[in-house]
Amino acid sequence: AQKVTQAQTEISVVEKEDVTLDCVYETRDTTYYLFWYKQPPSGELVFLIRRNSFDEQNEISGRYSWNFQKSTSSFNFTITASQVVDSAVYFCALMGAGGTSYGKLTFGQGTILTVHP
Amino acid sequence: EPEVTQTPSHQVTQMGQEVILRCVPISNHLYFYWYRQILGQKVEFLVSFYNNEISEKSEIFDDQFSVERPDGSNFTLKIRSTKLEDSAMYFCASRTRQGAGQPQHFGDGTRLSIL
């Protein structure tokens, strides 16, 4: 069975602070994919990033960066110099590449990020 | 940029009634999904659909639910005999066939309220 755990239920920061959202996953698949989605107050789900299980290279995109560590089954997401517009619920998700897990996303519980001005 | 569209944005239905949620996936996508998010909770997988048949479904997706792709563009979720606990946001998603692990692109969701 696949499982994604986002231990931080809510995080509150002041604008310009850096913030890291944690994600830990469990899977028996040897090949899998990890995703982060953002859900702003308007409710839609916005795709942010995808990582393959065989590519542990970390990635930076503007103020966003991702740290994938297979040894600890973690895929953490950092926002640098946070802004009020970053306030949203952030979901980490896992997609397996084999058996019955292929194609479906297993989501974590989400982390509510509030950035105060 | 192409996007997944869902209608209606909000549906209010009396308990026991049938409801159909509609989705138009991105045109060149071949895999389609429905997810559910009960208020304040995580997003849960319901069903995946490929080549005009269900490829996988969750325990939530029982006989009360059905999906259909009636034409080349629409993808619908039907819920029969709705219950109060069916109240949730329902998301449709689609992805391209090319390559495993391609991201699913989500619609804006339909908020279903059962009275």
mmCIF file of N, CA and C in Angstrom, chain A residues 43-115:
data_model
loop_
_atom_site.group_PDB
_atom_site.id
_atom_site.type_symbol
_atom_site.label_atom_id
_atom_site.label_comp_id
_atom_site.label_asym_id
_atom_site.label_seq_id
_atom_site.Cartn_x
_atom_site.Cartn_y
_atom_site.Cartn_z
ATOM 1 N N GLY A 43 -9.591 26.997 -4.321
ATOM 2 C CA GLY A 43 -9.945 25.578 -4.330
ATOM 3 C C GLY A 43 -9.350 24.694 -5.401
ATOM 4 N N GLU A 44 -8.814 25.265 -6.456
ATOM 5 C CA GLU A 44 -8.285 24.402 -7.510
ATOM 6 C C GLU A 44 -6.966 23.759 -7.081
ATOM 7 N N LEU A 45 -6.584 22.719 -7.768
ATOM 8 C CA LEU A 45 -5.321 22.026 -7.504
ATOM 9 C C LEU A 45 -4.341 22.373 -8.616
ATOM 10 N N VAL A 46 -3.219 22.943 -8.224
ATOM 11 C CA VAL A 46 -2.238 23.408 -9.197
ATOM 12 C C VAL A 46 -0.980 22.567 -9.085
ATOM 13 N N PHE A 47 -0.589 21.940 -10.180
ATOM 14 C CA PHE A 47 0.613 21.122 -10.212
ATOM 15 C C PHE A 47 1.845 22.018 -10.076
ATOM 16 N N LEU A 48 2.774 21.625 -9.202
ATOM 17 C CA LEU A 48 4.000 22.399 -9.009
ATOM 18 C C LEU A 48 5.225 21.681 -9.555
ATOM 19 N N ILE A 49 5.405 20.411 -9.163
ATOM 20 C CA ILE A 49 6.621 19.711 -9.564
ATOM 21 C C ILE A 49 6.419 18.203 -9.510
ATOM 22 N N ARG A 50 7.201 17.496 -10.327
ATOM 23 C CA ARG A 50 7.244 16.033 -10.340
ATOM 24 C C ARG A 50 8.693 15.589 -10.243
ATOM 25 N N ARG A 51 8.941 14.539 -9.463
ATOM 26 C CA ARG A 51 10.262 13.915 -9.397
ATOM 27 C C ARG A 51 10.135 12.418 -9.623
ATOM 28 N N ASN A 52 11.094 11.844 -10.338
ATOM 29 C CA ASN A 52 11.166 10.397 -10.518
ATOM 30 C C ASN A 52 11.974 9.787 -9.388
ATOM 31 N N SER A 53 11.669 8.556 -9.055
ATOM 32 C CA SER A 53 12.374 7.887 -7.959
ATOM 33 C C SER A 53 13.846 7.641 -8.262
ATOM 34 N N PHE A 54 14.207 7.625 -9.533
ATOM 35 C CA PHE A 54 15.592 7.358 -9.903
ATOM 36 C C PHE A 54 16.380 8.639 -10.157
ATOM 37 N N ASP A 55 15.791 9.777 -9.831
ATOM 38 C CA ASP A 55 16.467 11.048 -10.043
ATOM 39 C C ASP A 55 16.438 11.844 -8.746
ATOM 40 N N GLU A 56 17.537 11.791 -8.000
ATOM 41 C CA GLU A 56 17.560 12.468 -6.714
ATOM 42 C C GLU A 56 18.138 13.871 -6.795
ATOM 43 N N GLN A 57 18.317 14.348 -7.987
ATOM 44 C CA GLN A 57 18.846 15.702 -8.129
ATOM 45 C C GLN A 57 17.833 16.702 -7.600
ATOM 46 N N ASN A 58 18.272 17.558 -6.722
ATOM 47 C CA ASN A 58 17.375 18.562 -6.193
ATOM 48 C C ASN A 58 17.120 19.643 -7.241
ATOM 49 N N GLU A 59 16.042 20.338 -7.056
ATOM 50 C CA GLU A 59 15.637 21.300 -8.081
ATOM 51 C C GLU A 59 15.266 22.628 -7.450
ATOM 52 N N ILE A 60 15.607 23.673 -8.151
ATOM 53 C CA ILE A 60 15.233 25.019 -7.724
ATOM 54 C C ILE A 60 14.498 25.680 -8.878
ATOM 55 N N SER A 61 13.380 26.295 -8.538
ATOM 56 C CA SER A 61 12.626 27.040 -9.535
ATOM 57 C C SER A 61 12.170 28.341 -8.903
ATOM 58 N N GLY A 62 12.903 29.382 -9.179
ATOM 59 C CA GLY A 62 12.573 30.665 -8.569
ATOM 60 C C GLY A 62 12.708 30.605 -7.054
ATOM 61 N N ARG A 63 11.626 30.878 -6.355
ATOM 62 C CA ARG A 63 11.660 30.858 -4.891
ATOM 63 C C ARG A 63 11.397 29.463 -4.333
ATOM 64 N N TYR A 64 11.066 28.516 -5.225
ATOM 65 C CA TYR A 64 10.750 27.153 -4.800
ATOM 66 C C TYR A 64 11.964 26.239 -4.967
ATOM 67 N N SER A 65 12.120 25.336 -4.032
ATOM 68 C CA SER A 65 13.145 24.303 -4.180
ATOM 69 C C SER A 65 12.643 23.023 -3.540
ATOM 70 N N TRP A 66 13.164 21.905 -4.062
ATOM 71 C CA TRP A 66 12.713 20.607 -3.596
ATOM 72 C C TRP A 66 13.912 19.745 -3.255
ATOM 73 N N ASN A 67 13.813 19.028 -2.148
ATOM 74 C CA ASN A 67 14.881 18.161 -1.677
ATOM 75 C C ASN A 67 14.342 16.743 -1.599
ATOM 76 N N PHE A 68 14.777 15.901 -2.534
ATOM 77 C CA PHE A 68 14.321 14.517 -2.593
ATOM 78 C C PHE A 68 15.433 13.634 -2.042
ATOM 79 N N GLN A 69 15.153 12.883 -0.990
ATOM 80 C CA GLN A 69 16.128 11.967 -0.396
ATOM 81 C C GLN A 69 15.504 10.580 -0.300
ATOM 82 N N LYS A 70 15.941 9.718 -1.180
ATOM 83 C CA LYS A 70 15.391 8.364 -1.232
ATOM 84 C C LYS A 70 15.729 7.584 0.038
ATOM 85 N N SER A 71 16.893 7.851 0.611
ATOM 86 C CA SER A 71 17.327 7.095 1.794
ATOM 87 C C SER A 71 16.398 7.294 2.981
ATOM 88 N N THR A 72 15.772 8.464 3.035
ATOM 89 C CA THR A 72 14.852 8.749 4.140
ATOM 90 C C THR A 72 13.408 8.822 3.666
ATOM 91 N N SER A 73 13.177 8.473 2.389
ATOM 92 C CA SER A 73 11.826 8.515 1.805
ATOM 93 C C SER A 73 11.171 9.864 2.052
ATOM 94 N N SER A 74 11.909 10.906 1.750
ATOM 95 C CA SER A 74 11.373 12.241 1.981
ATOM 96 C C SER A 74 11.465 13.087 0.713
ATOM 97 N N PHE A 75 10.520 13.982 0.584
ATOM 98 C CA PHE A 75 10.462 14.882 -0.575
ATOM 99 C C PHE A 75 9.968 16.216 -0.063
ATOM 100 N N ASN A 76 10.893 17.012 0.461
ATOM 101 C CA ASN A 76 10.530 18.258 1.120
ATOM 102 C C ASN A 76 10.546 19.435 0.165
ATOM 103 N N PHE A 77 9.756 20.406 0.488
ATOM 104 C CA PHE A 77 9.513 21.559 -0.381
ATOM 105 C C PHE A 77 9.803 22.827 0.406
ATOM 106 N N THR A 78 10.662 23.670 -0.142
ATOM 107 C CA THR A 78 11.023 24.903 0.538
ATOM 108 C C THR A 78 10.630 26.109 -0.294
ATOM 109 N N ILE A 79 10.005 27.059 0.369
ATOM 110 C CA ILE A 79 9.699 28.350 -0.248
ATOM 111 C C ILE A 79 10.619 29.378 0.391
ATOM 112 N N THR A 80 11.385 30.040 -0.427
ATOM 113 C CA THR A 80 12.313 31.067 0.055
ATOM 114 C C THR A 80 11.637 32.424 -0.039
ATOM 115 N N ALA A 81 11.869 33.249 0.966
ATOM 116 C CA ALA A 81 11.290 34.608 0.961
ATOM 117 C C ALA A 81 9.796 34.549 0.678
ATOM 118 N N SER A 82 9.073 33.906 1.565
ATOM 119 C CA SER A 82 7.643 33.664 1.349
ATOM 120 C C SER A 82 6.880 34.973 1.142
ATOM 121 N N GLN A 83 5.778 34.837 0.396
ATOM 122 C CA GLN A 83 4.910 35.972 0.114
ATOM 123 C C GLN A 83 3.477 35.611 0.509
ATOM 124 N N VAL A 84 2.676 36.629 0.706
ATOM 125 C CA VAL A 84 1.280 36.399 1.101
ATOM 126 C C VAL A 84 0.569 35.498 0.090
ATOM 127 N N VAL A 85 0.911 35.656 -1.185
ATOM 128 C CA VAL A 85 0.262 34.853 -2.238
ATOM 129 C C VAL A 85 0.618 33.370 -2.154
ATOM 130 N N ASP A 86 1.613 33.037 -1.347
ATOM 131 C CA ASP A 86 1.957 31.623 -1.165
ATOM 132 C C ASP A 86 0.997 30.930 -0.201
ATOM 133 N N SER A 87 0.164 31.682 0.457
ATOM 134 C CA SER A 87 -0.798 31.099 1.402
ATOM 135 C C SER A 87 -1.726 30.150 0.661
ATOM 136 N N ALA A 88 -1.718 28.906 1.091
ATOM 137 C CA ALA A 88 -2.484 27.865 0.408
ATOM 138 C C ALA A 88 -2.329 26.569 1.192
ATOM 139 N N VAL A 89 -3.022 25.556 0.724
ATOM 140 C CA VAL A 89 -2.772 24.203 1.226
ATOM 141 C C VAL A 89 -1.861 23.518 0.224
ATOM 142 N N TYR A 90 -0.818 22.894 0.708
ATOM 143 C CA TYR A 90 0.134 22.220 -0.163
ATOM 144 C C TYR A 90 0.041 20.716 0.074
ATOM 145 N N PHE A 91 -0.119 20.002 -1.029
ATOM 146 C CA PHE A 91 -0.247 18.547 -0.962
ATOM 147 C C PHE A 91 0.940 17.877 -1.631
ATOM 148 N N CYS A 92 1.493 16.922 -0.936
ATOM 149 C CA CYS A 92 2.483 16.027 -1.509
ATOM 150 C C CYS A 92 1.736 14.782 -1.992
ATOM 151 N N ALA A 93 2.140 14.226 -3.118
ATOM 152 C CA ALA A 93 1.426 13.066 -3.660
ATOM 153 C C ALA A 93 2.401 12.079 -4.282
ATOM 154 N N LEU A 94 1.982 10.838 -4.314
ATOM 155 C CA LEU A 94 2.823 9.730 -4.785
ATOM 156 C C LEU A 94 2.075 8.944 -5.848
ATOM 157 N N MET A 95 2.774 8.595 -6.907
ATOM 158 C CA MET A 95 2.201 7.727 -7.938
ATOM 159 C C MET A 95 3.140 6.565 -8.156
ATOM 160 N N GLY A 96 2.665 5.368 -8.001
ATOM 161 C CA GLY A 96 3.469 4.198 -8.274
ATOM 162 C C GLY A 96 3.491 3.898 -9.757
ATOM 163 N N ALA A 97 4.417 3.047 -10.147
ATOM 164 C CA ALA A 97 4.539 2.705 -11.568
ATOM 165 C C ALA A 97 4.333 1.227 -11.807
ATOM 166 N N GLY A 98 3.701 0.557 -10.858
ATOM 167 C CA GLY A 98 3.483 -0.859 -11.063
ATOM 168 C C GLY A 98 2.238 -1.345 -10.374
ATOM 169 N N GLY A 99 1.702 -2.453 -10.843
ATOM 170 C CA GLY A 99 0.567 -3.093 -10.191
ATOM 171 C C GLY A 99 -0.643 -2.197 -10.123
ATOM 172 N N THR A 100 -1.346 -2.277 -9.031
ATOM 173 C CA THR A 100 -2.586 -1.522 -8.913
ATOM 174 C C THR A 100 -2.357 -0.064 -8.577
ATOM 175 N N SER A 101 -1.121 0.332 -8.320
ATOM 176 C CA SER A 101 -0.901 1.718 -7.941
ATOM 177 C C SER A 101 -0.611 2.587 -9.153
ATOM 178 N N TYR A 102 -0.535 1.959 -10.337
ATOM 179 C CA TYR A 102 -0.126 2.716 -11.502
ATOM 180 C C TYR A 102 -1.178 3.737 -11.881
ATOM 181 N N GLY A 103 -0.752 4.976 -11.977
ATOM 182 C CA GLY A 103 -1.613 6.027 -12.482
ATOM 183 C C GLY A 103 -2.348 6.808 -11.422
ATOM 184 N N LYS A 104 -2.689 6.214 -10.308
ATOM 185 C CA LYS A 104 -3.450 6.989 -9.330
ATOM 186 C C LYS A 104 -2.500 7.720 -8.395
ATOM 187 N N LEU A 105 -2.956 8.854 -7.946
ATOM 188 C CA LEU A 105 -2.197 9.656 -6.986
ATOM 189 C C LEU A 105 -2.686 9.367 -5.575
ATOM 190 N N THR A 106 -1.724 9.154 -4.689
ATOM 191 C CA THR A 106 -2.027 9.055 -3.265
ATOM 192 C C THR A 106 -1.536 10.339 -2.616
ATOM 193 N N PHE A 107 -2.463 11.063 -2.022
ATOM 194 C CA PHE A 107 -2.140 12.368 -1.459
ATOM 195 C C PHE A 107 -1.869 12.280 0.037
ATOM 196 N N GLY A 108 -1.030 13.204 0.504
ATOM 197 C CA GLY A 108 -0.891 13.414 1.939
ATOM 198 C C GLY A 108 -2.060 14.252 2.446
ATOM 199 N N GLN A 109 -2.060 14.491 3.738
ATOM 200 C CA GLN A 109 -3.161 15.224 4.367
ATOM 201 C C GLN A 109 -3.136 16.707 4.044
ATOM 202 N N GLY A 110 -2.007 17.169 3.539
ATOM 203 C CA GLY A 110 -1.897 18.588 3.215
ATOM 204 C C GLY A 110 -1.348 19.405 4.373
ATOM 205 N N THR A 111 -0.642 20.465 4.032
ATOM 206 C CA THR A 111 -0.141 21.427 5.016
ATOM 207 C C THR A 111 -0.714 22.786 4.680
ATOM 208 N N ILE A 112 -1.389 23.372 5.643
ATOM 209 C CA ILE A 112 -1.950 24.712 5.451
ATOM 210 C C ILE A 112 -0.864 25.722 5.757
ATOM 211 N N LEU A 113 -0.475 26.466 4.746
ATOM 212 C CA LEU A 113 0.540 27.502 4.929
ATOM 213 C C LEU A 113 -0.137 28.865 4.926
ATOM 214 N N THR A 114 0.096 29.620 5.975
ATOM 215 C CA THR A 114 -0.402 30.987 6.049
ATOM 216 C C THR A 114 0.793 31.917 6.159
ATOM 217 N N VAL A 115 0.868 32.840 5.220
ATOM 218 C CA VAL A 115 1.939 33.827 5.227
ATOM 219 C C VAL A 115 1.320 35.178 5.598
#
